[in-house]
Coordinates of C-alpha atoms and ligand atoms in Angstrom, one line a residue:
X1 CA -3.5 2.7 -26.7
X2 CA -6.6 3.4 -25.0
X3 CA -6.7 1.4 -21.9
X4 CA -9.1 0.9 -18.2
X5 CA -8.4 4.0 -16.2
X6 CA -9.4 2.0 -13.0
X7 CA -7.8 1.8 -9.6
X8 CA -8.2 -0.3 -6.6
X9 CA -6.6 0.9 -3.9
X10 CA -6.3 -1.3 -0.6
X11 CA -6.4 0.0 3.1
X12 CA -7.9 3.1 1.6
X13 CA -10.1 4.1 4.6
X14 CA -7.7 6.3 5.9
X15 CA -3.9 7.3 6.1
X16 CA -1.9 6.4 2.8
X17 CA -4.2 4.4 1.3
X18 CA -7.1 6.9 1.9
X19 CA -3.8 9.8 0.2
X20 CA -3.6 7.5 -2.4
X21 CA -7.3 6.8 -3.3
X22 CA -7.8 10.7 -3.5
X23 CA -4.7 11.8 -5.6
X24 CA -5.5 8.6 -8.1
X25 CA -9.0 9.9 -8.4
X26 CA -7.9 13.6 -9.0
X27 CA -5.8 11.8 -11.9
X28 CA -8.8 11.0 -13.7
X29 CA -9.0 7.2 -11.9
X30 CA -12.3 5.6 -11.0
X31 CA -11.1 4.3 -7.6
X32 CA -11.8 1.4 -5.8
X33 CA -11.4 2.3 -2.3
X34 CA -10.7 -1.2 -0.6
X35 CA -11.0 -1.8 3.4
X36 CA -11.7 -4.2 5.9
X37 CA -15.3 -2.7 5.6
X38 CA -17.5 -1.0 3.0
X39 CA -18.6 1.8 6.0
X40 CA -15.1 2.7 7.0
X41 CA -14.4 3.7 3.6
X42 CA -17.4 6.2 3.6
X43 CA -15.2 8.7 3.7
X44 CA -12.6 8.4 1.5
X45 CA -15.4 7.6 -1.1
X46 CA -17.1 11.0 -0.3
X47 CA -14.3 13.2 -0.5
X48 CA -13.4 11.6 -4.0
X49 CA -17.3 12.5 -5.1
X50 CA -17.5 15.5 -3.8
X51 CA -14.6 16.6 -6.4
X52 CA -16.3 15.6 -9.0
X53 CA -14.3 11.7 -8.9
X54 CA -15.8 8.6 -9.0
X55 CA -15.3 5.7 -6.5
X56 CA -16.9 2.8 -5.2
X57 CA -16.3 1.7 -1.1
X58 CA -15.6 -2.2 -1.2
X59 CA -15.2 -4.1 2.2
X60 CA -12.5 -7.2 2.1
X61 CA -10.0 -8.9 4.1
X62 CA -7.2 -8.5 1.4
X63 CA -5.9 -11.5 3.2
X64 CA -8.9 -13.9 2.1
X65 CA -9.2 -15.6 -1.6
X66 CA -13.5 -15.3 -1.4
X67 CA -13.4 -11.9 -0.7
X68 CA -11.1 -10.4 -3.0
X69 CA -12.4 -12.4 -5.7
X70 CA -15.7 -10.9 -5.2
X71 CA -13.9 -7.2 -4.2
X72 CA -12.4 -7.3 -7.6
X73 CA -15.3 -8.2 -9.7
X74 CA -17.8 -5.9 -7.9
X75 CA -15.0 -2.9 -8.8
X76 CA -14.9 -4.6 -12.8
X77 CA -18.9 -4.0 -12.6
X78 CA -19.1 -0.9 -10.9
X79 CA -16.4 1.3 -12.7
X80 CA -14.3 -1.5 -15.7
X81 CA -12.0 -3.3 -15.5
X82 CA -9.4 -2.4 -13.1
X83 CA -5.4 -2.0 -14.4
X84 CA -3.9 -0.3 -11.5
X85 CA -3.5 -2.1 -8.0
X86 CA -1.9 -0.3 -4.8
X87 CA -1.4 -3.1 -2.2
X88 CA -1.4 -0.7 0.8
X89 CA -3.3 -2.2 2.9
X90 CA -1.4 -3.0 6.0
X91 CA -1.0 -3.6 9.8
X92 CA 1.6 -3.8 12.9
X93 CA 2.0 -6.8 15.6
X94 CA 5.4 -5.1 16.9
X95 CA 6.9 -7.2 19.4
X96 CA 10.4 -8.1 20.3
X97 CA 11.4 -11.3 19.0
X98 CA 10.7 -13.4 22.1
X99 CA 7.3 -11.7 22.9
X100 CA 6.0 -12.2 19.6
X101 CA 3.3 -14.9 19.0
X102 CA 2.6 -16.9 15.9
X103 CA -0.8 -14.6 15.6
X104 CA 1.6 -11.7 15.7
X105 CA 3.4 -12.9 12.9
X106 CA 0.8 -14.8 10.9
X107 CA -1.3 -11.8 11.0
X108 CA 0.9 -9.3 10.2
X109 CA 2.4 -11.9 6.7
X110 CA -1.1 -12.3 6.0
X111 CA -2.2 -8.6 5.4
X112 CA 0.9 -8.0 3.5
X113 CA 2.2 -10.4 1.8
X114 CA -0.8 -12.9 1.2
X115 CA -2.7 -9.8 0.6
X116 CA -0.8 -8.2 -2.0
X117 CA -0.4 -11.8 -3.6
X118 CA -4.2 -12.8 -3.6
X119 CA -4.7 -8.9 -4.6
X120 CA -2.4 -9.1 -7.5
X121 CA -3.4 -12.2 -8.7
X122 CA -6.7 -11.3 -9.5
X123 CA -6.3 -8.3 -10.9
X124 CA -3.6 -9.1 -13.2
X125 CA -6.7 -11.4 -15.1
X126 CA -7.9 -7.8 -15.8
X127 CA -4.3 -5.7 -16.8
X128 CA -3.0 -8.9 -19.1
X129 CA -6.2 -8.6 -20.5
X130 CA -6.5 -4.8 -20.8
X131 CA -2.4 -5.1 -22.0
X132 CA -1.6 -2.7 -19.5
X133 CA -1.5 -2.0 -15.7
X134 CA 0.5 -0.9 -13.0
X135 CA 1.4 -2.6 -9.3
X136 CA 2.5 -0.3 -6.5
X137 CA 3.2 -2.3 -3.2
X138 CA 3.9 -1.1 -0.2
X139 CA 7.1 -1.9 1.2
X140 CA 8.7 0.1 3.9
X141 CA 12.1 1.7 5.3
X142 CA 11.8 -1.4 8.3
X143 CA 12.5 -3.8 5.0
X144 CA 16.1 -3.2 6.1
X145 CA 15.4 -4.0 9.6
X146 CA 14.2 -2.5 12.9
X147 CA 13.6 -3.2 16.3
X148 CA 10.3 -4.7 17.2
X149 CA 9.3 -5.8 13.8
X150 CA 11.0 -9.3 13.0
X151 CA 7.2 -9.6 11.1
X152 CA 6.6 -6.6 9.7
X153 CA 10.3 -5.8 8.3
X154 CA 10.2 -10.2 6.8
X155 CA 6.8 -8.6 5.3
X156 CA 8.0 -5.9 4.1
X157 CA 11.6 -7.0 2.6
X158 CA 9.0 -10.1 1.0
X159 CA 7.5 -7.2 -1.1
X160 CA 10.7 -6.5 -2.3
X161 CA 11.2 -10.0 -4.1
X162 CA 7.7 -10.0 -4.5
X163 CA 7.5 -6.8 -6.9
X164 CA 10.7 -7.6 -8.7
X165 CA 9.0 -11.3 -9.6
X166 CA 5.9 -9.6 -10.8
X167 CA 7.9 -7.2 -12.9
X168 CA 9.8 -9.8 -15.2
X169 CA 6.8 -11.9 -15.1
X170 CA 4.1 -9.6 -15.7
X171 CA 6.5 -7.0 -18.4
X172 CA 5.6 -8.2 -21.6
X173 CA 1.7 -7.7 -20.5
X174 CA 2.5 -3.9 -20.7
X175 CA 2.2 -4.2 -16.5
X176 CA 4.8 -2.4 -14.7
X177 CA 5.4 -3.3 -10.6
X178 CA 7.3 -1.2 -8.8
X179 CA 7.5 -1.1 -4.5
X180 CA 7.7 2.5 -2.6
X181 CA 9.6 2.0 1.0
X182 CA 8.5 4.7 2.9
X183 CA 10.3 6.4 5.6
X184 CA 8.1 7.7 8.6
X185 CA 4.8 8.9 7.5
X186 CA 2.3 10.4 9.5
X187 CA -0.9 8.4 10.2
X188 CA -2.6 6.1 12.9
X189 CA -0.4 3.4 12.4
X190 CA 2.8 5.8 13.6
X191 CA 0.6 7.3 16.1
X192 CA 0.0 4.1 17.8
X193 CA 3.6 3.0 17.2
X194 CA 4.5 6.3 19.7
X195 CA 1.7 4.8 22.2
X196 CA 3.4 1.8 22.7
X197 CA 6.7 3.5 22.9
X198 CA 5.0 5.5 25.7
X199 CA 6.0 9.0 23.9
X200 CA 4.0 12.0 22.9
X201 CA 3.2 11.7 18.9
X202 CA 5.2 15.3 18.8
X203 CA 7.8 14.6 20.8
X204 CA 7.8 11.5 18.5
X205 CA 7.7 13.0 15.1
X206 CA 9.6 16.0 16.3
X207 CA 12.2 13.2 17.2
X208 CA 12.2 11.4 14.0
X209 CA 12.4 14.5 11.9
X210 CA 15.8 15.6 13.4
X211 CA 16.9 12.4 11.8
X212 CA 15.6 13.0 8.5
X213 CA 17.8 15.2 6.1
X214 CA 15.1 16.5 4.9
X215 CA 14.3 17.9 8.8
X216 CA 10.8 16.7 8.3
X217 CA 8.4 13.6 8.7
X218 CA 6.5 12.6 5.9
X219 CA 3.1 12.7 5.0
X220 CA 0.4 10.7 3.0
X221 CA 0.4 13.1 0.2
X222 CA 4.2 12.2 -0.4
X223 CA 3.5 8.8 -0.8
X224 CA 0.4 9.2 -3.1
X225 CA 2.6 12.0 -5.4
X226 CA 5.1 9.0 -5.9
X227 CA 1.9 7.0 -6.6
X228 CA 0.7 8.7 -9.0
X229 CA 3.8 8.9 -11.1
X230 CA 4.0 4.9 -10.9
X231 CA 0.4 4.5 -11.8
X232 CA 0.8 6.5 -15.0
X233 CA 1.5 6.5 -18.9
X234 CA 5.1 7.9 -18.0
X235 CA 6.4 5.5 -16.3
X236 CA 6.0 2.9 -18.4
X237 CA 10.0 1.8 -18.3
X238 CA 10.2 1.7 -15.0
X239 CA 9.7 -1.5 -13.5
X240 CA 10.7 -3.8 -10.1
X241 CA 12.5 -0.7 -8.3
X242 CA 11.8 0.0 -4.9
X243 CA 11.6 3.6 -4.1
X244 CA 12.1 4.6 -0.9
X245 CA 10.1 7.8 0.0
X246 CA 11.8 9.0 3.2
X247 CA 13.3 12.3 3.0
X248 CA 17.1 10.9 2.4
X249 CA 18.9 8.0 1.3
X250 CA 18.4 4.5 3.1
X251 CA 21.1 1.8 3.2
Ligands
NAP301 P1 -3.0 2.8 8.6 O1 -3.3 4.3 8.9 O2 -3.0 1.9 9.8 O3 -4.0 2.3 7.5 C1 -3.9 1.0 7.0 C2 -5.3 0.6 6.5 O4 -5.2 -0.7 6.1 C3 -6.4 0.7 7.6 O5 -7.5 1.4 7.1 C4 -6.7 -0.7 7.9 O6 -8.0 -1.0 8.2 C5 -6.4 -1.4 6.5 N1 -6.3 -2.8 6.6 C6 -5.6 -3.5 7.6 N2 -5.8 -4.8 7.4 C7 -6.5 -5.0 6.3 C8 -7.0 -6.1 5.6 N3 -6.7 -7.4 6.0 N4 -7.7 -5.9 4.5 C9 -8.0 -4.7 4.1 N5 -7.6 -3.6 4.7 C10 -6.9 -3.7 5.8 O7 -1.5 2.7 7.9 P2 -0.7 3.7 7.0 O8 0.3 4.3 7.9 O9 -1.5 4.5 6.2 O10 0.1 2.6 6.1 C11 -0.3 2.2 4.8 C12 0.8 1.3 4.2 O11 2.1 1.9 4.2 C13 1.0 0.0 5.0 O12 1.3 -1.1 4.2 C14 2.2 0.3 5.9 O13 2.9 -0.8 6.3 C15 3.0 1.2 4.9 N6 4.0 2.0 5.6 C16 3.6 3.0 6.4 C17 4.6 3.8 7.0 C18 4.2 4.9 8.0 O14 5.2 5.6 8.5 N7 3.0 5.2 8.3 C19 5.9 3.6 6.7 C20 6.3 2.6 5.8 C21 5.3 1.9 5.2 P3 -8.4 -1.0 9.8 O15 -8.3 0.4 10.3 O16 -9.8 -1.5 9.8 O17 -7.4 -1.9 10.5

C-alpha cells in the first residue's frame, strides 16, 4: 500500500538526531527536523537540501502540548502527513542522587519521556490514519543503570515500557514501535559528559572504547543505520524490541 513517506525527527539540530534526519532523508523521507529552535536546525535542513532531500526546520519544546501540536501540523502542511516519529530529542541533569534537584529530574523526565508521549500522541492521529507508521524512541545503555543518572536511566528504562505499550496498542494500525539503547556515541552530549568528569574527550572515548568489544565508540551514523531499518517497509514484524546499538551485548 502506498503510504506518507514523512518523518519527524526530534533533537535533530545536531548529533543523533541531526545522523538520523540526514540518513531518513537519503531514504527518500521528507524530514521534519525538530529542535528547541527553528535556527538551530538550519543546518541539518541544509545539508538534507543540498542532496537533493527535502526538509522543513520546526522549533518546539517536545516537552510542551501547544507546541508540538502546532510542530506537527506545520510538518502535515509543509511535506503530508507524517507516519514515522524518532523521539530523539534529549538532555542530561547528571547528578548523584543527593545533589540532584527536582529541576534536575523534572527536566530531564520532561524531554524524554513527556516528550516522546506528547510527540507520539499526535502523530499517531496521522499513522492510524495513513494505516501505517513507525516509532523509534530513544532509549539508552544507562536504562540498566549508571552512576550519576538516577533521572536519565528512570527516563530512559520509561521508554522501554513506553515503546512496548505503544507496540500492542498501536499494532493493528500497521504502526510498529521499536526503542534503540545506545551504547556510547559520540556527540556534545558525551563531550560534556567528559567535562564534568574533568577528562579529555580522547582520553575519554579512548577509555570507553577499550571497554567495548567492538574496540570502538560509536557514532551517529550507527544509530541512524539502525534507524533506518526500523523506519522502513521491512521491518514491518518487528515491534516493541529494544535494540541496543553499543558495540556488544548489554545485560
Ligand atoms: P545532543 O547532541 O545533546 O543532541 C540532543 C538534541 O536534542 C539537541 O539538539 C537539543 O537541543 C535537543 N533538545 C533538547 N531538549 C529538547 C526539547 N525539549 N525539545 C526539542 N529538542 C530538544 O544528544 P545526542 O548525543 O545526539 O543524543 C540524542 C539522543 O540519544 C538522546 O535521547 C540521548 O539521550 C540518546 N542517547 C545518546 C547517547 C550518546 O552516547 N550520545 C547514548 C545513549 C542514548 P539543544 O542543543 O538546544 O539543547
Amino acid at each position: 500500500m502506498a503510504h506518507s513517506r514523512v518523518a519527524i525527527v526530534t533533537g535533530a539540530a545536531r548529533g543523533i538526531g541531526a545522523a538520523v534526519a540526514k540518513r531518513l532523508a537519503q531514504d527518500g523521507f521528507g524530514v521534519g527536523v525538530l529542535d528547541l529552535t527553528e535556527d538551530s536546525c538550519a543546518a541539518t535542513v541544509e545539508a538534507i537540501t543540498a542532496k537533493g532531500g527535502s526538509a522543513v526546520a520546526v522549533g518546539a519544546d517536545v516537552a510542551d502540548a501547544a507546541q508540538v501540536e502546532a510542530a506537527v501540523a506545520r510538518v502535515a502542511a509543509e511535506l503530508g502527513p507524517p507516519t514515522v516519529l524518532v523521539n530523539n530529542a534529549g538532555i542530561t541533569r547528571d547528578n548523584l542522587l543527593f545533589k540532584m534537584t527536582e529541576d534536575d529530574w523534572d527536566a530531564v523526565l520532561g524531554v524524554h519521556l513527556r516528550g516522546a508521549f506528547l510527540m507520539s500522541r499526535e502523530v499517531q492521529k496521522h499513522q492510524t490514519e495513513q494505516g501505517w507508521g513507525r516509532i523509534v524512541n530513544l532509549s539508552s545503555t544507562s536504562a540498566l543503570g549508571n552512576r550519576g543518572q538516577a533521572n536519565y536511566s528512570a527516563a530512559k528504562a520509561g521508554m522501554q515500557g513506553f515503546t512496548k505499550t505503544l507496540a500492542i496498542e498501536l499494532g493493528k494500525f500497521g504502526v510498529t514501535v521499536n526503542a534503540i539503547a545506545p551504547g556510547f556515541i559520540e556527540t556534545e552530549m558525551t563531550a560534556a559528559t567528559a567535562e564534568r568528569l574533568k577528562v579529555g574527550f580522547e582520553d575519554f572515548k579512548n577509555s570507553a572504547a577499550a571497554a567495548i568489544p567492538v574496540r570502538r565508540v560509536g557514532q551517529p551514523e550507527d544509530i541512524a543505520a539502525t534507524v533506518s531499518f526500523l523506519a522502513g517497509e521491512e521491518s514491518g514484524f518487528v515491534s516493541g524490541q529494544v535494540i541496543y546499538v553499543a558495540g556488544g551485548p548489554q545485560d
